[in-house]
Amino acid sequence: MYSAIALSLLGFSTTVIGSLHYFLKVKKNKPPKNPIILMLALAAGVLLGLGAIISGIINMHWSFVFVVLMSSFSIFLGGKFIWVFSQKDTPLGDIEVAIGDKFPQFESTTYDNEIYSTDDLKNQRVLLKFYRGAWCPYCSAELKMFNDMKPTLDRYGVKVVALSGDTAEQAKMHIERDSLDLLLLSDPELKVVKQYGVEHHKALGADSSKTKTVLGLPFPTSFEYKSMSIPTSILIDEHGVIQWIDQSEDYRLRASEERLTQALRNVFTINK
């Protein structure tokens, strides 16, 4: 029975360490393109957990309950993460805007439940961000990065406007939870998302009101398939012309601080 206990503990430890290693990188908005360490850790955790349960059944003992609990955690978490990662691809190609276009005007709702019009953005440089929602740990990390980059963005005179399918109440909760000094817009019917052609139909998502915060990141307590934004960043100059667009075929991957800073350098001059 001691071998079953050892296997269950090893599987549990492997799963936890692999997950911590990965999500600490996510927190810095630097998730690995190929999360090999995480995948190996999760697969090992599942196999070790199954091995522990089989060993426990063969050598039945009172400690079998402990083995089942530890092993179930590894199997459940590993299986769930692997399933979620299998949904990471985003369908690109339907975007309705391009570099050199005037950005389409729209109206939306602020996190304070007030009508917001892009007329307020006239003669301003803007980073328009379409994100999945407050439930998404990758979006949370990216918006926190924008928040931390405020001194750099201010030097270039760039205002961040971020929009998702969250309700105004969920957007306000997001701002308070992550201490954001950004303008978050609510587009629950995805009118603006569809206008820009950045809709991900039937993607694996969650309700932004149903999350738990771990390591400073939100994690959904349940999942559902629904339409949402494809993570998209658009730099717009003071003349309303789109100068830079960033999308990825993998919703986990976003422009790093270095890449965004380089885009700002390439597009704008620093405000004196």
PDB file of N, CA and C in Angstrom, residues 140-151 153 160 181-182 257:
ATOM      1  N   SER A 140      -6.845  38.594 -18.389  1.00  0.00           N
ATOM      2  CA  SER A 140      -6.548  39.308 -17.143  1.00  0.00           C
ATOM      3  C   SER A 140      -5.082  39.713 -17.102  1.00  0.00           C
ATOM      4  N   ALA A 141      -4.194  38.782 -17.448  1.00  0.00           N
ATOM      5  CA  ALA A 141      -2.754  39.072 -17.430  1.00  0.00           C
ATOM      6  C   ALA A 141      -2.401  40.140 -18.460  1.00  0.00           C
ATOM      7  N   GLU A 142      -3.030  40.085 -19.633  1.00  0.00           N
ATOM      8  CA  GLU A 142      -2.729  41.064 -20.684  1.00  0.00           C
ATOM      9  C   GLU A 142      -3.190  42.463 -20.286  1.00  0.00           C
ATOM     10  N   LEU A 143      -4.396  42.576 -19.732  1.00  0.00           N
ATOM     11  CA  LEU A 143      -4.893  43.891 -19.333  1.00  0.00           C
ATOM     12  C   LEU A 143      -4.083  44.454 -18.168  1.00  0.00           C
ATOM     13  N   LYS A 144      -3.620  43.590 -17.285  1.00  0.00           N
ATOM     14  CA  LYS A 144      -2.730  44.056 -16.210  1.00  0.00           C
ATOM     15  C   LYS A 144      -1.422  44.581 -16.797  1.00  0.00           C
ATOM     16  N   MET A 145      -0.944  43.923 -17.865  1.00  0.00           N
ATOM     17  CA  MET A 145       0.267  44.398 -18.534  1.00  0.00           C
ATOM     18  C   MET A 145       0.036  45.786 -19.125  1.00  0.00           C
ATOM     19  N   PHE A 146      -1.118  45.985 -19.780  1.00  0.00           N
ATOM     20  CA  PHE A 146      -1.446  47.316 -20.305  1.00  0.00           C
ATOM     21  C   PHE A 146      -1.451  48.340 -19.177  1.00  0.00           C
ATOM     22  N   ASN A 147      -2.018  47.945 -18.047  1.00  0.00           N
ATOM     23  CA  ASN A 147      -2.088  48.843 -16.891  1.00  0.00           C
ATOM     24  C   ASN A 147      -0.685  49.233 -16.427  1.00  0.00           C
ATOM     25  N   ASP A 148       0.206  48.235 -16.375  1.00  0.00           N
ATOM     26  CA  ASP A 148       1.589  48.489 -15.946  1.00  0.00           C
ATOM     27  C   ASP A 148       2.353  49.311 -16.979  1.00  0.00           C
ATOM     28  N   MET A 149       1.920  49.229 -18.237  1.00  0.00           N
ATOM     29  CA  MET A 149       2.583  49.969 -19.315  1.00  0.00           C
ATOM     30  C   MET A 149       2.070  51.400 -19.456  1.00  0.00           C
ATOM     31  N   LYS A 150       1.227  51.837 -18.554  1.00  0.00           N
ATOM     32  CA  LYS A 150       0.614  53.161 -18.684  1.00  0.00           C
ATOM     33  C   LYS A 150       1.644  54.283 -18.890  1.00  0.00           C
ATOM     34  N   PRO A 151       2.772  54.301 -18.159  1.00  0.00           N
ATOM     35  CA  PRO A 151       3.764  55.357 -18.414  1.00  0.00           C
ATOM     36  C   PRO A 151       4.261  55.364 -19.861  1.00  0.00           C
ATOM     37  N   LEU A 153       2.616  54.023 -22.525  1.00  0.00           N
ATOM     38  CA  LEU A 153       1.487  54.399 -23.374  1.00  0.00           C
ATOM     39  C   LEU A 153       1.223  55.900 -23.309  1.00  0.00           C
ATOM     40  N   VAL A 160      -6.012  53.282 -23.871  1.00  0.00           N
ATOM     41  CA  VAL A 160      -6.456  51.893 -24.004  1.00  0.00           C
ATOM     42  C   VAL A 160      -7.972  51.827 -23.834  1.00  0.00           C
ATOM     43  N   ASP A 181      -6.731  50.626 -14.307  1.00  0.00           N
ATOM     44  CA  ASP A 181      -6.993  52.025 -14.638  1.00  0.00           C
ATOM     45  C   ASP A 181      -7.173  52.118 -16.151  1.00  0.00           C
ATOM     46  N   LEU A 182      -8.125  51.340 -16.661  1.00  0.00           N
ATOM     47  CA  LEU A 182      -8.387  51.255 -18.095  1.00  0.00           C
ATOM     48  C   LEU A 182      -9.881  51.435 -18.343  1.00  0.00           C
ATOM     49  N   GLU A 257       5.032  42.752 -23.858  1.00  0.00           N
ATOM     50  CA  GLU A 257       5.313  44.171 -23.622  1.00  0.00           C
ATOM     51  C   GLU A 257       6.347  44.678 -24.619  1.00  0.00           C
TER      52      GLU A 257
END
